[in-house]
Amino acid sequence: MIRRIFLATVLTVFALAGPGAGDAGAQEKDGVDLDCALLLCIPGGFPNDGMGICSAAYSYMIQRLRDLKPPIGTCTTSDGTPYNDFSYSMGTHFYCDAGLTMAVPDRNDENGYDDLPDNYRWPFGVAGNAACYQKTPYKEYVCRGSYGREGNCHYQWVTLYKYTRVSGPKGGRFISITISPGQSDAYNSGRIYY
């Protein structure tokens, strides 16, 4: 509740700053500079603010990233100074849902995964990525050592595996933004995937 009141108050202050806040090409929604709104909406996890400003700021950031620009342009405060007390890092990260194991690409076979049987290899993974699966052991009584002669089987229990829930991984490109880095009240957004 306090976070919403704070967000609404700060957005109102930036709205009152009006046109001219931010850089010359600043994007706005309802008179609010989206670069500034982005910095305010991140700590709240881009909440529904009732005006759609946080969702517009999120879309604006994603579009900037896809256009190979920095995620945030210039946020100019009401006294004309740019706010730049933030940092960001970018990368790629893939992960599996809870309970699933990640299969890494087999470096000796670009078409498959060393952890998965052949019939599960494609199309679940993409070269350079991983696949997710659940591997369940079961016992089976099988013939071993017949050497091609009928009736000459040595049956024994062996452990085999069922592969279920095979799927592609989640994740991909991400950005992590820290507001007031190095301060005791610094806020880090965690990974925001796009």
PDB file of C-alpha atoms in Angstrom:
ATOM      1  CA  MET A   1       0.000   0.000   0.000  1.00  0.00           C
ATOM      2  CA  ILE A   2       2.787   2.427   0.950  1.00  0.00           C
ATOM      3  CA  ARG A   3       4.617   1.533  -2.260  1.00  0.00           C
ATOM      4  CA  ARG A   4       1.515   2.417  -4.322  1.00  0.00           C
ATOM      5  CA  ILE A   5       1.079   5.756  -2.555  1.00  0.00           C
ATOM      6  CA  PHE A   6       4.782   6.536  -3.076  1.00  0.00           C
ATOM      7  CA  LEU A   7       4.573   5.531  -6.743  1.00  0.00           C
ATOM      8  CA  ALA A   8       1.455   7.628  -7.359  1.00  0.00           C
ATOM      9  CA  THR A   9       3.031  10.640  -5.608  1.00  0.00           C
ATOM     10  CA  VAL A  10       6.300  10.444  -7.517  1.00  0.00           C
ATOM     11  CA  LEU A  11       4.544   9.901 -10.842  1.00  0.00           C
ATOM     12  CA  THR A  12       2.455  12.993 -10.128  1.00  0.00           C
ATOM     13  CA  VAL A  13       5.633  15.009  -9.474  1.00  0.00           C
ATOM     14  CA  PHE A  14       7.087  13.868 -12.802  1.00  0.00           C
ATOM     15  CA  ALA A  15       3.769  14.568 -14.522  1.00  0.00           C
ATOM     16  CA  LEU A  16       3.869  18.109 -13.150  1.00  0.00           C
ATOM     17  CA  ALA A  17       7.361  18.499 -14.573  1.00  0.00           C
ATOM     18  CA  GLY A  18       5.547  18.261 -17.870  1.00  0.00           C
ATOM     19  CA  PRO A  19       6.985  18.273 -21.383  1.00  0.00           C
ATOM     20  CA  GLY A  20      10.674  18.984 -21.575  1.00  0.00           C
ATOM     21  CA  ALA A  21      11.560  16.525 -18.828  1.00  0.00           C
ATOM     22  CA  GLY A  22      13.978  13.930 -20.146  1.00  0.00           C
ATOM     23  CA  ASP A  23      15.951  14.068 -23.377  1.00  0.00           C
ATOM     24  CA  ALA A  24      14.765  15.728 -26.551  1.00  0.00           C
ATOM     25  CA  GLY A  25      13.363  12.486 -27.898  1.00  0.00           C
ATOM     26  CA  ALA A  26      11.784  11.399 -24.609  1.00  0.00           C
ATOM     27  CA  GLN A  27       8.763   9.177 -24.840  1.00  0.00           C
ATOM     28  CA  GLU A  28       5.782  10.192 -22.728  1.00  0.00           C
ATOM     29  CA  LYS A  29       2.482   8.741 -21.601  1.00  0.00           C
ATOM     30  CA  ASP A  30      -0.083  11.164 -20.224  1.00  0.00           C
ATOM     31  CA  GLY A  31       2.654  13.773 -19.747  1.00  0.00           C
ATOM     32  CA  VAL A  32       4.927  11.409 -17.781  1.00  0.00           C
ATOM     33  CA  ASP A  33       8.465  10.824 -19.069  1.00  0.00           C
ATOM     34  CA  LEU A  34       8.731   7.046 -19.571  1.00  0.00           C
ATOM     35  CA  ASP A  35      12.447   6.994 -18.717  1.00  0.00           C
ATOM     36  CA  CYS A  36      11.652   8.434 -15.291  1.00  0.00           C
ATOM     37  CA  ALA A  37       8.557   6.272 -14.894  1.00  0.00           C
ATOM     38  CA  LEU A  38      10.663   3.206 -15.672  1.00  0.00           C
ATOM     39  CA  LEU A  39      13.005   3.956 -12.767  1.00  0.00           C
ATOM     40  CA  LEU A  40      10.010   4.373 -10.468  1.00  0.00           C
ATOM     41  CA  CYS A  41       8.117   1.311 -11.646  1.00  0.00           C
ATOM     42  CA  ILE A  42      11.003  -1.189 -11.432  1.00  0.00           C
ATOM     43  CA  PRO A  43      11.030  -1.452  -7.599  1.00  0.00           C
ATOM     44  CA  GLY A  44       7.302  -2.167  -7.607  1.00  0.00           C
ATOM     45  CA  GLY A  45       7.658  -4.909 -10.193  1.00  0.00           C
ATOM     46  CA  PHE A  46       5.840  -2.768 -12.783  1.00  0.00           C
ATOM     47  CA  PRO A  47       2.567  -2.654 -10.800  1.00  0.00           C
ATOM     48  CA  ASN A  48      -0.821  -1.813 -12.247  1.00  0.00           C
ATOM     49  CA  ASP A  49      -0.939   1.872 -11.368  1.00  0.00           C
ATOM     50  CA  GLY A  50      -4.410   2.494 -12.788  1.00  0.00           C
ATOM     51  CA  MET A  51      -3.054   4.852 -15.469  1.00  0.00           C
ATOM     52  CA  GLY A  52      -1.105   2.267 -17.453  1.00  0.00           C
ATOM     53  CA  ILE A  53       2.120   4.200 -16.971  1.00  0.00           C
ATOM     54  CA  CYS A  54       4.137   1.290 -15.564  1.00  0.00           C
ATOM     55  CA  SER A  55       3.035  -1.063 -18.334  1.00  0.00           C
ATOM     56  CA  ALA A  56       3.893   1.639 -20.906  1.00  0.00           C
ATOM     57  CA  ALA A  57       7.305   2.104 -19.238  1.00  0.00           C
ATOM     58  CA  TYR A  58       7.943  -1.653 -19.356  1.00  0.00           C
ATOM     59  CA  SER A  59       7.006  -1.829 -23.062  1.00  0.00           C
ATOM     60  CA  TYR A  60       9.184   1.208 -23.735  1.00  0.00           C
ATOM     61  CA  MET A  61      12.191  -0.470 -22.055  1.00  0.00           C
ATOM     62  CA  ILE A  62      11.687  -3.735 -23.968  1.00  0.00           C
ATOM     63  CA  GLN A  63      11.430  -1.846 -27.273  1.00  0.00           C
ATOM     64  CA  ARG A  64      14.642   0.061 -26.518  1.00  0.00           C
ATOM     65  CA  LEU A  65      16.445  -3.221 -25.758  1.00  0.00           C
ATOM     66  CA  ARG A  66      15.182  -4.791 -28.986  1.00  0.00           C
ATOM     67  CA  ASP A  67      16.381  -1.719 -30.868  1.00  0.00           C
ATOM     68  CA  LEU A  68      19.842  -2.333 -29.304  1.00  0.00           C
ATOM     69  CA  LYS A  69      19.650   0.831 -27.197  1.00  0.00           C
ATOM     70  CA  PRO A  70      20.344   1.128 -23.470  1.00  0.00           C
ATOM     71  CA  PRO A  71      17.213   0.216 -21.470  1.00  0.00           C
ATOM     72  CA  ILE A  72      16.809   3.711 -20.032  1.00  0.00           C
ATOM     73  CA  GLY A  73      17.308   6.992 -21.846  1.00  0.00           C
ATOM     74  CA  THR A  74      17.635  10.254 -19.915  1.00  0.00           C
ATOM     75  CA  CYS A  75      15.438  10.969 -16.928  1.00  0.00           C
ATOM     76  CA  THR A  76      15.678  14.670 -16.135  1.00  0.00           C
ATOM     77  CA  THR A  77      14.423  15.736 -12.733  1.00  0.00           C
ATOM     78  CA  SER A  78      12.405  18.915 -12.128  1.00  0.00           C
ATOM     79  CA  ASP A  79      15.563  20.959 -11.417  1.00  0.00           C
ATOM     80  CA  GLY A  80      16.996  20.006 -14.843  1.00  0.00           C
ATOM     81  CA  THR A  81      19.671  17.558 -13.697  1.00  0.00           C
ATOM     82  CA  PRO A  82      19.696  14.062 -15.172  1.00  0.00           C
ATOM     83  CA  TYR A  83      19.065  11.221 -12.755  1.00  0.00           C
ATOM     84  CA  ASN A  84      21.741   8.602 -13.336  1.00  0.00           C
ATOM     85  CA  ASP A  85      22.062   6.799  -9.990  1.00  0.00           C
ATOM     86  CA  PHE A  86      21.438   3.387 -11.538  1.00  0.00           C
ATOM     87  CA  SER A  87      23.351   0.638 -13.280  1.00  0.00           C
ATOM     88  CA  TYR A  88      22.379  -2.391 -15.300  1.00  0.00           C
ATOM     89  CA  SER A  89      23.799  -5.658 -16.511  1.00  0.00           C
ATOM     90  CA  MET A  90      22.624  -7.867 -19.340  1.00  0.00           C
ATOM     91  CA  GLY A  91      23.103 -11.492 -20.268  1.00  0.00           C
ATOM     92  CA  THR A  92      21.496 -14.764 -21.269  1.00  0.00           C
ATOM     93  CA  HIS A  93      20.223 -17.385 -18.843  1.00  0.00           C
ATOM     94  CA  PHE A  94      18.201 -20.553 -19.422  1.00  0.00           C
ATOM     95  CA  TYR A  95      16.473 -22.545 -16.695  1.00  0.00           C
ATOM     96  CA  CYS A  96      14.053 -25.441 -16.200  1.00  0.00           C
ATOM     97  CA  ASP A  97      10.862 -25.629 -14.152  1.00  0.00           C
ATOM     98  CA  ALA A  98      11.177 -27.076 -10.650  1.00  0.00           C
ATOM     99  CA  GLY A  99      11.632 -30.840 -10.708  1.00  0.00           C
ATOM    100  CA  LEU A 100      13.172 -30.927 -14.174  1.00  0.00           C
ATOM    101  CA  THR A 101      16.818 -31.494 -15.041  1.00  0.00           C
ATOM    102  CA  MET A 102      18.688 -29.533 -17.662  1.00  0.00           C
ATOM    103  CA  ALA A 103      20.421 -31.529 -20.379  1.00  0.00           C
ATOM    104  CA  VAL A 104      23.444 -29.818 -21.788  1.00  0.00           C
ATOM    105  CA  PRO A 105      24.300 -30.016 -25.482  1.00  0.00           C
ATOM    106  CA  ASP A 106      26.576 -32.920 -26.367  1.00  0.00           C
ATOM    107  CA  ARG A 107      29.754 -31.285 -27.635  1.00  0.00           C
ATOM    108  CA  ASN A 108      30.510 -34.349 -29.761  1.00  0.00           C
ATOM    109  CA  ASP A 109      27.126 -34.347 -31.464  1.00  0.00           C
ATOM    110  CA  GLU A 110      25.674 -30.974 -32.373  1.00  0.00           C
ATOM    111  CA  ASN A 111      22.303 -32.615 -33.043  1.00  0.00           C
ATOM    112  CA  GLY A 112      21.669 -33.967 -29.590  1.00  0.00           C
ATOM    113  CA  TYR A 113      22.188 -34.116 -25.891  1.00  0.00           C
ATOM    114  CA  ASP A 114      24.404 -36.596 -24.121  1.00  0.00           C
ATOM    115  CA  ASP A 115      21.870 -36.971 -21.281  1.00  0.00           C
ATOM    116  CA  LEU A 116      18.887 -37.842 -23.483  1.00  0.00           C
ATOM    117  CA  PRO A 117      18.118 -40.837 -25.723  1.00  0.00           C
ATOM    118  CA  ASP A 118      18.029 -40.234 -29.481  1.00  0.00           C
ATOM    119  CA  ASN A 119      14.234 -40.087 -29.770  1.00  0.00           C
ATOM    120  CA  TYR A 120      14.116 -37.097 -27.396  1.00  0.00           C
ATOM    121  CA  ARG A 121      16.870 -34.991 -28.892  1.00  0.00           C
ATOM    122  CA  TRP A 122      15.223 -32.688 -31.415  1.00  0.00           C
ATOM    123  CA  PRO A 123      13.304 -30.409 -31.637  1.00  0.00           C
ATOM    124  CA  PHE A 124      13.393 -29.738 -27.901  1.00  0.00           C
ATOM    125  CA  GLY A 125      16.727 -27.976 -27.827  1.00  0.00           C
ATOM    126  CA  VAL A 126      18.245 -25.352 -30.002  1.00  0.00           C
ATOM    127  CA  ALA A 127      21.967 -25.472 -30.770  1.00  0.00           C
ATOM    128  CA  GLY A 128      23.742 -23.838 -27.873  1.00  0.00           C
ATOM    129  CA  ASN A 129      20.759 -24.125 -25.540  1.00  0.00           C
ATOM    130  CA  ALA A 130      19.587 -26.899 -23.265  1.00  0.00           C
ATOM    131  CA  ALA A 131      16.576 -29.181 -22.888  1.00  0.00           C
ATOM    132  CA  CYS A 132      14.587 -29.866 -19.723  1.00  0.00           C
ATOM    133  CA  TYR A 133      13.399 -33.313 -18.697  1.00  0.00           C
ATOM    134  CA  GLN A 134      12.399 -35.588 -15.851  1.00  0.00           C
ATOM    135  CA  LYS A 135      14.363 -38.833 -15.682  1.00  0.00           C
ATOM    136  CA  THR A 136      12.625 -41.660 -13.791  1.00  0.00           C
ATOM    137  CA  PRO A 137      14.474 -44.948 -13.154  1.00  0.00           C
ATOM    138  CA  TYR A 138      12.707 -48.312 -13.422  1.00  0.00           C
ATOM    139  CA  LYS A 139      13.844 -51.952 -13.339  1.00  0.00           C
ATOM    140  CA  GLU A 140      13.380 -54.410 -16.178  1.00  0.00           C
ATOM    141  CA  TYR A 141      14.287 -58.089 -16.453  1.00  0.00           C
ATOM    142  CA  VAL A 142      16.224 -58.420 -19.717  1.00  0.00           C
ATOM    143  CA  CYS A 143      18.200 -61.029 -21.613  1.00  0.00           C
ATOM    144  CA  ARG A 144      21.957 -60.475 -21.474  1.00  0.00           C
ATOM    145  CA  GLY A 145      24.735 -62.527 -23.055  1.00  0.00           C
ATOM    146  CA  SER A 146      22.774 -64.764 -25.497  1.00  0.00           C
ATOM    147  CA  TYR A 147      25.374 -64.159 -28.227  1.00  0.00           C
ATOM    148  CA  GLY A 148      22.760 -64.823 -30.890  1.00  0.00           C
ATOM    149  CA  ARG A 149      21.784 -68.302 -29.645  1.00  0.00           C
ATOM    150  CA  GLU A 150      18.217 -68.913 -28.603  1.00  0.00           C
ATOM    151  CA  GLY A 151      17.759 -70.349 -25.157  1.00  0.00           C
ATOM    152  CA  ASN A 152      21.174 -69.112 -24.060  1.00  0.00           C
ATOM    153  CA  CYS A 153      19.943 -65.955 -22.240  1.00  0.00           C
ATOM    154  CA  HIS A 154      21.144 -64.846 -18.889  1.00  0.00           C
ATOM    155  CA  TYR A 155      18.291 -62.755 -17.549  1.00  0.00           C
ATOM    156  CA  GLN A 156      19.069 -60.047 -15.081  1.00  0.00           C
ATOM    157  CA  TRP A 157      17.493 -56.926 -13.623  1.00  0.00           C
ATOM    158  CA  VAL A 158      18.805 -53.737 -15.132  1.00  0.00           C
ATOM    159  CA  THR A 159      17.991 -50.118 -14.443  1.00  0.00           C
ATOM    160  CA  LEU A 160      16.500 -48.245 -17.372  1.00  0.00           C
ATOM    161  CA  TYR A 161      15.084 -44.733 -17.502  1.00  0.00           C
ATOM    162  CA  LYS A 162      11.889 -43.105 -18.692  1.00  0.00           C
ATOM    163  CA  TYR A 163      12.204 -39.552 -19.947  1.00  0.00           C
ATOM    164  CA  THR A 164       9.079 -37.483 -19.440  1.00  0.00           C
ATOM    165  CA  ARG A 165       8.088 -33.835 -19.524  1.00  0.00           C
ATOM    166  CA  VAL A 166      10.792 -33.104 -22.101  1.00  0.00           C
ATOM    167  CA  SER A 167      10.587 -29.483 -23.174  1.00  0.00           C
ATOM    168  CA  GLY A 168      12.678 -26.550 -24.170  1.00  0.00           C
ATOM    169  CA  PRO A 169      14.140 -24.343 -21.448  1.00  0.00           C
ATOM    170  CA  LYS A 170      12.682 -21.075 -20.226  1.00  0.00           C
ATOM    171  CA  GLY A 171      14.521 -17.813 -19.978  1.00  0.00           C
ATOM    172  CA  GLY A 172      16.720 -16.216 -22.586  1.00  0.00           C
ATOM    173  CA  ARG A 173      18.028 -12.663 -22.716  1.00  0.00           C
ATOM    174  CA  PHE A 174      17.664 -10.668 -19.523  1.00  0.00           C
ATOM    175  CA  ILE A 175      18.489  -7.358 -17.950  1.00  0.00           C
ATOM    176  CA  SER A 176      19.056  -6.629 -14.264  1.00  0.00           C
ATOM    177  CA  ILE A 177      18.762  -3.018 -13.090  1.00  0.00           C
ATOM    178  CA  THR A 178      20.101  -1.661  -9.796  1.00  0.00           C
ATOM    179  CA  ILE A 179      18.868   1.667  -8.477  1.00  0.00           C
ATOM    180  CA  SER A 180      21.280   3.489  -6.136  1.00  0.00           C
ATOM    181  CA  PRO A 181      24.063   0.906  -6.460  1.00  0.00           C
ATOM    182  CA  GLY A 182      26.493   0.841  -3.564  1.00  0.00           C
ATOM    183  CA  GLN A 183      23.957   2.378  -1.166  1.00  0.00           C
ATOM    184  CA  SER A 184      22.438   0.570   1.817  1.00  0.00           C
ATOM    185  CA  ASP A 185      18.963   1.048   0.313  1.00  0.00           C
ATOM    186  CA  ALA A 186      19.970  -0.083  -3.208  1.00  0.00           C
ATOM    187  CA  TYR A 187      17.283  -1.947  -5.104  1.00  0.00           C
ATOM    188  CA  ASN A 188      18.014  -4.679  -7.655  1.00  0.00           C
ATOM    189  CA  SER A 189      15.266  -5.767 -10.035  1.00  0.00           C
ATOM    190  CA  GLY A 190      16.555  -9.301 -10.421  1.00  0.00           C
ATOM    191  CA  ARG A 191      16.439 -10.805 -13.903  1.00  0.00           C
ATOM    192  CA  ILE A 192      13.842  -9.281 -16.203  1.00  0.00           C
ATOM    193  CA  TYR A 193      13.586 -11.554 -19.262  1.00  0.00           C
ATOM    194  CA  TYR A 194      12.755 -10.076 -22.645  1.00  0.00           C
TER     195      TYR A 194
END
